Amino acid sequence: MITTYAAEKDRLRPADDEVLNAPNVVWIDLFNPTPEEESAVSKALGVNVPSREDMQEIEQSSRLYLEDHAAFMTATLPSATDGDDLQLSPVTFLLTRNSLVTIRFHAPRPFKSVPVHANRGAIECVDGTFVLVALLEAQIDRLADVLERANGDCGQISRVVFQKPGTQPPRSSDLQTILESIGRKGDLTSNIMECLMSLERLFGFLVDVGERYTSDTGLLARIHTLEHDGNSLIDYANSLTQKIGFLLDATLGLINIEQSAITKIFSVAAVVFLPPTLIASIYGMNFRHMPELQWPFGYLIALLLMAASALLPFW
């Protein structure tokens, strides 16, 4: 599907999809494009639109490069960010002198929010570089929100793991649930880190080539701010990863303590019942000459001896 946007009076308006190379068209969004749609965009702009297989290449030279007077930038972005199960997929930003082409196969939230805000005039989108920066800023803001939510969830897990003195410690079933929650947060943080690392490389590339596509000093400053914000989020994600690792170690430690307590109970029980078992085994032997068999109170004495042999080691 092709969606085009044109700049009209500092606002971003939906445009006619049939006129891809109109002077005021600043953004062409390809969502799950067909080969015919990719060919139409390539013919209209005079550039080669990368295929889905090209976008999935992981080496930097295949994700960030200049070709046909256009900058090709591919980053891994998330969608479905309201939960812990993110959907990651590459998104390619193809920046020309006046317009931006985005190629994607999933729906990150900025691709819905930026057109709405730009249509209201809240975001300046006079050309493709402005649109690109607005999309990247919205994506960084969204990643920051996801990390803040994950940090809050980790705080709740921490309060459950480290109960106040005198309160009931977590049970085995609770600890299993906590482990599952920690695992989900770890997976979430790992996915966010993958996105941030790809964006960090994209920001560095955009800083180098930004002056080719814009002379607006304010926009160039926003690009540098994006780079700093990305680095800050990477540091935050690393800190959160360490916190998740600490919670995992603490939870496993509590499980080991609980298992040790259970083992201790069985060990004490074995020590308590071993001497009585020895005495009972002795008097359970079938020999003809056992003098204690003739004692009137032999049975009672044996019971008392077994009780004493159990209680004294326990005491």
Short mmCIF file of N, CA and C in Angstrom, two decimals, residues 136-141 143-144 147 196 199-200 203 221-237:
data_model
loop_
_atom_site.label_atom_id
_atom_site.label_comp_id
_atom_site.label_asym_id
_atom_site.label_seq_id
_atom_site.Cartn_x
_atom_site.Cartn_y
_atom_site.Cartn_z
N LEU A 136 11.85 9.90 13.68
CA LEU A 136 12.87 9.37 14.59
C LEU A 136 12.69 9.91 16.01
N GLU A 137 12.31 11.17 16.14
CA GLU A 137 12.06 11.73 17.47
C GLU A 137 10.89 11.02 18.14
N ALA A 138 9.84 10.77 17.37
CA ALA A 138 8.68 10.07 17.95
C ALA A 138 9.05 8.64 18.34
N GLN A 139 9.93 8.02 17.54
CA GLN A 139 10.34 6.65 17.87
C GLN A 139 11.18 6.62 19.15
N ILE A 140 12.08 7.58 19.30
CA ILE A 140 12.89 7.65 20.52
C ILE A 140 12.01 7.90 21.74
N ASP A 141 11.03 8.78 21.58
CA ASP A 141 10.10 9.03 22.70
C ASP A 141 9.35 7.76 23.06
N LEU A 143 10.31 4.59 22.59
CA LEU A 143 11.23 3.66 23.24
C LEU A 143 11.50 4.06 24.68
N ALA A 144 11.59 5.37 24.92
CA ALA A 144 11.79 5.85 26.29
C ALA A 144 10.59 5.49 27.16
N LEU A 147 10.79 1.79 28.04
CA LEU A 147 11.80 1.53 29.06
C LEU A 147 11.35 2.01 30.44
N LEU A 196 17.72 0.15 19.74
CA LEU A 196 18.54 1.32 20.05
C LEU A 196 19.91 1.25 19.37
N LEU A 199 19.43 2.15 15.80
CA LEU A 199 19.18 3.59 15.67
C LEU A 199 20.44 4.39 15.95
N GLU A 200 21.27 3.91 16.86
CA GLU A 200 22.52 4.63 17.14
C GLU A 200 23.39 4.71 15.88
N PHE A 203 21.73 7.21 13.50
CA PHE A 203 21.93 8.61 13.89
C PHE A 203 23.33 9.08 13.52
N ALA A 221 20.64 20.67 14.56
CA ALA A 221 20.76 20.55 16.01
C ALA A 221 19.85 19.45 16.55
N ARG A 222 18.67 19.32 15.97
CA ARG A 222 17.75 18.24 16.40
C ARG A 222 18.34 16.87 16.08
N ILE A 223 19.06 16.76 14.96
CA ILE A 223 19.70 15.49 14.61
C ILE A 223 20.77 15.14 15.64
N HIS A 224 21.58 16.14 16.04
CA HIS A 224 22.58 15.89 17.08
C HIS A 224 21.92 15.53 18.40
N THR A 225 20.79 16.16 18.71
CA THR A 225 20.06 15.83 19.94
C THR A 225 19.55 14.40 19.90
N LEU A 226 19.09 13.97 18.73
CA LEU A 226 18.65 12.58 18.58
C LEU A 226 19.79 11.62 18.91
N GLU A 227 20.98 11.93 18.44
CA GLU A 227 22.13 11.06 18.71
C GLU A 227 22.41 10.99 20.20
N HIS A 228 22.37 12.14 20.88
CA HIS A 228 22.60 12.15 22.33
C HIS A 228 21.49 11.40 23.08
N ASP A 229 20.25 11.60 22.65
CA ASP A 229 19.13 10.90 23.31
C ASP A 229 19.25 9.39 23.14
N GLY A 230 19.66 8.97 21.95
CA GLY A 230 19.84 7.54 21.71
C GLY A 230 20.91 6.95 22.61
N ASN A 231 22.02 7.67 22.77
CA ASN A 231 23.08 7.19 23.66
C ASN A 231 22.60 7.14 25.11
N SER A 232 21.81 8.13 25.52
CA SER A 232 21.29 8.14 26.89
C SER A 232 20.36 6.95 27.13
N LEU A 233 19.52 6.63 26.14
CA LEU A 233 18.62 5.49 26.29
C LEU A 233 19.38 4.17 26.33
N ILE A 234 20.49 4.09 25.60
CA ILE A 234 21.31 2.88 25.65
C ILE A 234 21.88 2.70 27.05
N ASP A 235 22.37 3.80 27.66
CA ASP A 235 22.87 3.72 29.04
C ASP A 235 21.75 3.32 29.99
N TYR A 236 20.57 3.86 29.78
CA TYR A 236 19.42 3.53 30.64
C TYR A 236 19.05 2.05 30.49
N ALA A 237 19.05 1.57 29.25
CA ALA A 237 18.72 0.17 29.00
C ALA A 237 19.76 -0.76 29.62
#
